[in-house]
Short mmCIF file of N, CA and C in Angstrom, two decimals:
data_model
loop_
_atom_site.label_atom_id
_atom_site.label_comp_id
_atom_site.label_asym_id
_atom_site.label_seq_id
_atom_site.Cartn_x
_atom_site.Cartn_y
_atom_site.Cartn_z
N UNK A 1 0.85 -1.17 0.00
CA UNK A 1 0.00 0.00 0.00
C UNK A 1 0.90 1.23 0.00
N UNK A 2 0.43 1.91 -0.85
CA UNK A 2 1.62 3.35 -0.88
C UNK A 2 1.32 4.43 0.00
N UNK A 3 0.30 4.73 0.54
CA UNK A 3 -0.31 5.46 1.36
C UNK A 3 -1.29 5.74 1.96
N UNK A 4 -1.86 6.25 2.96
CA UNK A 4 -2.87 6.25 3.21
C UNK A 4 -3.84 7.79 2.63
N UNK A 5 -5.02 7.21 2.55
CA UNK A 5 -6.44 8.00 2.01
C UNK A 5 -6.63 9.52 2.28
N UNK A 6 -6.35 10.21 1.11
CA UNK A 6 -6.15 11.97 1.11
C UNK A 6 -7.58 12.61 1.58
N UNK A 7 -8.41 11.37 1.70
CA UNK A 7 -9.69 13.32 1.94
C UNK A 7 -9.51 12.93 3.57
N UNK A 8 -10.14 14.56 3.62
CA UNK A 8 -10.30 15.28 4.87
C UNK A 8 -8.70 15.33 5.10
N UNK A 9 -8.06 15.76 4.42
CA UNK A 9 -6.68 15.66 5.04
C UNK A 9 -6.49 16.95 5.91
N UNK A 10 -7.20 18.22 5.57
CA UNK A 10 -6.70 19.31 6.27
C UNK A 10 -6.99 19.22 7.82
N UNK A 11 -6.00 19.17 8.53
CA UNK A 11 -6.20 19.12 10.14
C UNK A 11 -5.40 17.84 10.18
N UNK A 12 -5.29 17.10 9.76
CA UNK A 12 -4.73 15.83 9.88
C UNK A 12 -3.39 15.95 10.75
N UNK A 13 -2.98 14.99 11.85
CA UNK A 13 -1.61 15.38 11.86
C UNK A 13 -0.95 14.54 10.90
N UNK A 14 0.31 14.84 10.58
CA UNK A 14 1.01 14.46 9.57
C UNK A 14 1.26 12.68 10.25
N UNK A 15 1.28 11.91 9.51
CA UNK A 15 1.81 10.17 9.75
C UNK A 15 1.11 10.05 11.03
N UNK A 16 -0.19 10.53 10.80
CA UNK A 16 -1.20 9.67 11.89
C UNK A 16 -1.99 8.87 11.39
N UNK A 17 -2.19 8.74 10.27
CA UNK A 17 -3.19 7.37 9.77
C UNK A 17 -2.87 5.63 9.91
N UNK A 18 -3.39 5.29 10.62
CA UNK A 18 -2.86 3.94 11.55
C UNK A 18 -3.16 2.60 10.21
N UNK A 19 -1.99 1.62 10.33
CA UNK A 19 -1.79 1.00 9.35
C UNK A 19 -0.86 1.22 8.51
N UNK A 20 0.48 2.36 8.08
CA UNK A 20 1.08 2.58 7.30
C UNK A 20 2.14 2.80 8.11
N UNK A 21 2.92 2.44 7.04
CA UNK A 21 4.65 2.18 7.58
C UNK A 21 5.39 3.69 6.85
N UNK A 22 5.28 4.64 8.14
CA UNK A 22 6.10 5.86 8.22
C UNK A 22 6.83 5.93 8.03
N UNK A 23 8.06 6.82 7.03
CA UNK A 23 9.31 7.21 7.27
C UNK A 23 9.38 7.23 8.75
N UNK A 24 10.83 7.73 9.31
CA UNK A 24 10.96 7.84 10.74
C UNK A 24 11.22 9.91 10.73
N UNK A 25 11.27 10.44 9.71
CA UNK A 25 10.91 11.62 9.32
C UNK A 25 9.28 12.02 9.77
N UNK A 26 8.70 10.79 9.22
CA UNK A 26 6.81 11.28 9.15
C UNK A 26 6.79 11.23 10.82
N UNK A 27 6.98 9.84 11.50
CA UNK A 27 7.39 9.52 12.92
C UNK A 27 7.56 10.72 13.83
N UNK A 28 8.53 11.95 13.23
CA UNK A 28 8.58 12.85 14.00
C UNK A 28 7.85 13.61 14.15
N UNK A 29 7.46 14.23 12.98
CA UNK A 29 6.66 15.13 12.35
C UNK A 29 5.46 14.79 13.10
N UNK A 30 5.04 13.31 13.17
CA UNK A 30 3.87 13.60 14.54
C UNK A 30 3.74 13.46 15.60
N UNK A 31 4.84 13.53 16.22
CA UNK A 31 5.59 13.12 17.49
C UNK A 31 5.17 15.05 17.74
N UNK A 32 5.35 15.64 17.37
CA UNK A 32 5.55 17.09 17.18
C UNK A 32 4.59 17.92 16.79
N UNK A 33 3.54 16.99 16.28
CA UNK A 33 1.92 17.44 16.16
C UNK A 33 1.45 18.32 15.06
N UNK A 34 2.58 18.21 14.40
CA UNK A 34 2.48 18.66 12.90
C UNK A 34 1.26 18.28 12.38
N UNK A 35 0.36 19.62 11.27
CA UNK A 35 -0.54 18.91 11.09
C UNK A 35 -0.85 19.80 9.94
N UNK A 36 -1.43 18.87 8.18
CA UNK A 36 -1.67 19.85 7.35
C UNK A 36 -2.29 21.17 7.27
N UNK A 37 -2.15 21.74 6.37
CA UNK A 37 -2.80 22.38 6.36
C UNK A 37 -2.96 23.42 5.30
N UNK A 38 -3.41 24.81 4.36
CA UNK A 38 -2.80 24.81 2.67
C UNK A 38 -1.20 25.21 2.98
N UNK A 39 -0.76 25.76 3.59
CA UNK A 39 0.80 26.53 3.34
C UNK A 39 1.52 25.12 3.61
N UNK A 40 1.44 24.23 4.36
CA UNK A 40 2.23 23.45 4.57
C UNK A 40 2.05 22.28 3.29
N UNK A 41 0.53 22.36 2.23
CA UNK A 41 0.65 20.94 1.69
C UNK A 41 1.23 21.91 0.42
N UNK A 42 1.03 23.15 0.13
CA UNK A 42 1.50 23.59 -0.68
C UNK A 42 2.97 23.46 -0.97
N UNK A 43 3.47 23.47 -0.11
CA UNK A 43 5.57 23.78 0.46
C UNK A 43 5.40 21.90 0.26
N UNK A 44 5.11 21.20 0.61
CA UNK A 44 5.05 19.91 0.50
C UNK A 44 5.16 19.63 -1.32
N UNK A 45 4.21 19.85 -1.51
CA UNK A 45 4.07 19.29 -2.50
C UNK A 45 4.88 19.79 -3.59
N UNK A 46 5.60 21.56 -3.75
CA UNK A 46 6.55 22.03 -4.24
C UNK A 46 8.12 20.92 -4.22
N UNK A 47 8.36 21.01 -2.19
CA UNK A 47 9.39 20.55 -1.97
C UNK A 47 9.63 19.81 -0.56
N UNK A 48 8.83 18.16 -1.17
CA UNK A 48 8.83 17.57 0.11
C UNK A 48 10.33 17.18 1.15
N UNK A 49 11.04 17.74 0.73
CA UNK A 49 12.12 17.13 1.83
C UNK A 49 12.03 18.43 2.58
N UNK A 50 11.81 20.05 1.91
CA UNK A 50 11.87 20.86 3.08
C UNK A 50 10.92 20.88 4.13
N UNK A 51 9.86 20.03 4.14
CA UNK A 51 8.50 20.02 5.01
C UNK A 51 9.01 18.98 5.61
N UNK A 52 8.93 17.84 5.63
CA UNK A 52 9.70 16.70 6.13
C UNK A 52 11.14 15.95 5.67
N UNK A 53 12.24 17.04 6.33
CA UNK A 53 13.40 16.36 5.18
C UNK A 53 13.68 14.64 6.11
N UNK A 54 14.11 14.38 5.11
CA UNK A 54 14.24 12.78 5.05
C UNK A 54 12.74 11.71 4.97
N UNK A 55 11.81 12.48 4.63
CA UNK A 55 10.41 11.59 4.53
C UNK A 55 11.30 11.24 2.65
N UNK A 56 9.85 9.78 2.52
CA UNK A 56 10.45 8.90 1.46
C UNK A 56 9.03 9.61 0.29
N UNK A 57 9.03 10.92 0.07
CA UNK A 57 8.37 11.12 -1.26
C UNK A 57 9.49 12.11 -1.91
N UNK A 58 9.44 12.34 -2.97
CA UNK A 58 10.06 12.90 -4.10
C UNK A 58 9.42 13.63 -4.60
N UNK A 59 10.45 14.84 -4.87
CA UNK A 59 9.39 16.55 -5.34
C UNK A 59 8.84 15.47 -6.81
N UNK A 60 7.64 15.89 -6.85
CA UNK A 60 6.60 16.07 -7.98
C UNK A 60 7.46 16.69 -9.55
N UNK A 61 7.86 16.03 -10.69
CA UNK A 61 8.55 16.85 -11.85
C UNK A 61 7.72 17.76 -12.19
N UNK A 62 7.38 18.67 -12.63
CA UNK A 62 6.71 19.31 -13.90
C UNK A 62 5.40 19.91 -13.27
N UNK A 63 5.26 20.16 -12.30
CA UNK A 63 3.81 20.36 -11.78
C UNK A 63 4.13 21.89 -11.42
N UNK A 64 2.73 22.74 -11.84
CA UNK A 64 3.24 23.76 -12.15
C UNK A 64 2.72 24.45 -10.67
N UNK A 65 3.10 25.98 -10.51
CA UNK A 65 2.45 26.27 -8.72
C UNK A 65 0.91 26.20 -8.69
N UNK A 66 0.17 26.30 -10.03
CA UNK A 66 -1.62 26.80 -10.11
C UNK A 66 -2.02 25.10 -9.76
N UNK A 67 -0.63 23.98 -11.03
CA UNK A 67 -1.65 22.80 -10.03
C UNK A 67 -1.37 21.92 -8.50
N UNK A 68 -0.02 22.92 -8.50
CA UNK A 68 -0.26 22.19 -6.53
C UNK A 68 -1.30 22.97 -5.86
N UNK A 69 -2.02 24.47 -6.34
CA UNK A 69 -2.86 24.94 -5.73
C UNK A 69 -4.38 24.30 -5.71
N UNK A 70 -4.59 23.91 -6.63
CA UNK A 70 -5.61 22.58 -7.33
C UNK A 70 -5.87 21.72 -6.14
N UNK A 71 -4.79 21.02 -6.40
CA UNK A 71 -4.59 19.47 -5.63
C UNK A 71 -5.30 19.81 -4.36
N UNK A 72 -4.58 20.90 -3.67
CA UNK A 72 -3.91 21.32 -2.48
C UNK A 72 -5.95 21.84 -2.05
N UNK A 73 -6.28 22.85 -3.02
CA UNK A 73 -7.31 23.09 -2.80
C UNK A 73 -8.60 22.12 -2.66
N UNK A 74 -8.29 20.66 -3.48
CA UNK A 74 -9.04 19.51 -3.60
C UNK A 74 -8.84 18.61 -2.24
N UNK A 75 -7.50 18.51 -2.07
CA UNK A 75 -7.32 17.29 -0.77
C UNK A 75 -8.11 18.31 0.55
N UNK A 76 -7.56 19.57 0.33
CA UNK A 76 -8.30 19.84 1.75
C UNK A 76 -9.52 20.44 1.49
N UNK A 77 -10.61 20.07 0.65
CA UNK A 77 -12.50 20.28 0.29
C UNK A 77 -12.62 21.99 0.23
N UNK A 78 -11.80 22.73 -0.12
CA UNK A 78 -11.77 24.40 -0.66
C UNK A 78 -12.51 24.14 -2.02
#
């Protein structure tokens, strides 16, 4: 399983969805109560190692800023 289920993500804390095998990056991140939200999935999804450096996703190629605003606006129901 590659991840766990994007809606309602806004509020979420980050690597709290039970059943999935966390980086030890995500591990912290909710150890620390990190929790989405748009500025943070935005910066994520630009440049995931600066939001969680050492989490196991890889910046997105070719995605332009209007469609991480999209996404970003879709995962969290805007």
């Amino acid at each position: 399983m590659a991840g766990p289920h994007l809606a309602k993500l806004g509020g979420r804390v980050l690597g709290s969805a039970e059943g999935f095998d966390y980086s030890p990056a995500f591990r912290a991140a909710k150890a620390r109560g990190l929790a989405w939200d748009r500025e943070r999935l935005l910066s994520y999804l630009a440049d995931p190692d600066a939001v969680v450096p050492g989490g196991w996703m890889s910046p997105p190629a070719g995605v332009s800023a209007a469609d991480r605003a999209a996404v970003t606006d879709y995962l969290l129901g805007k």
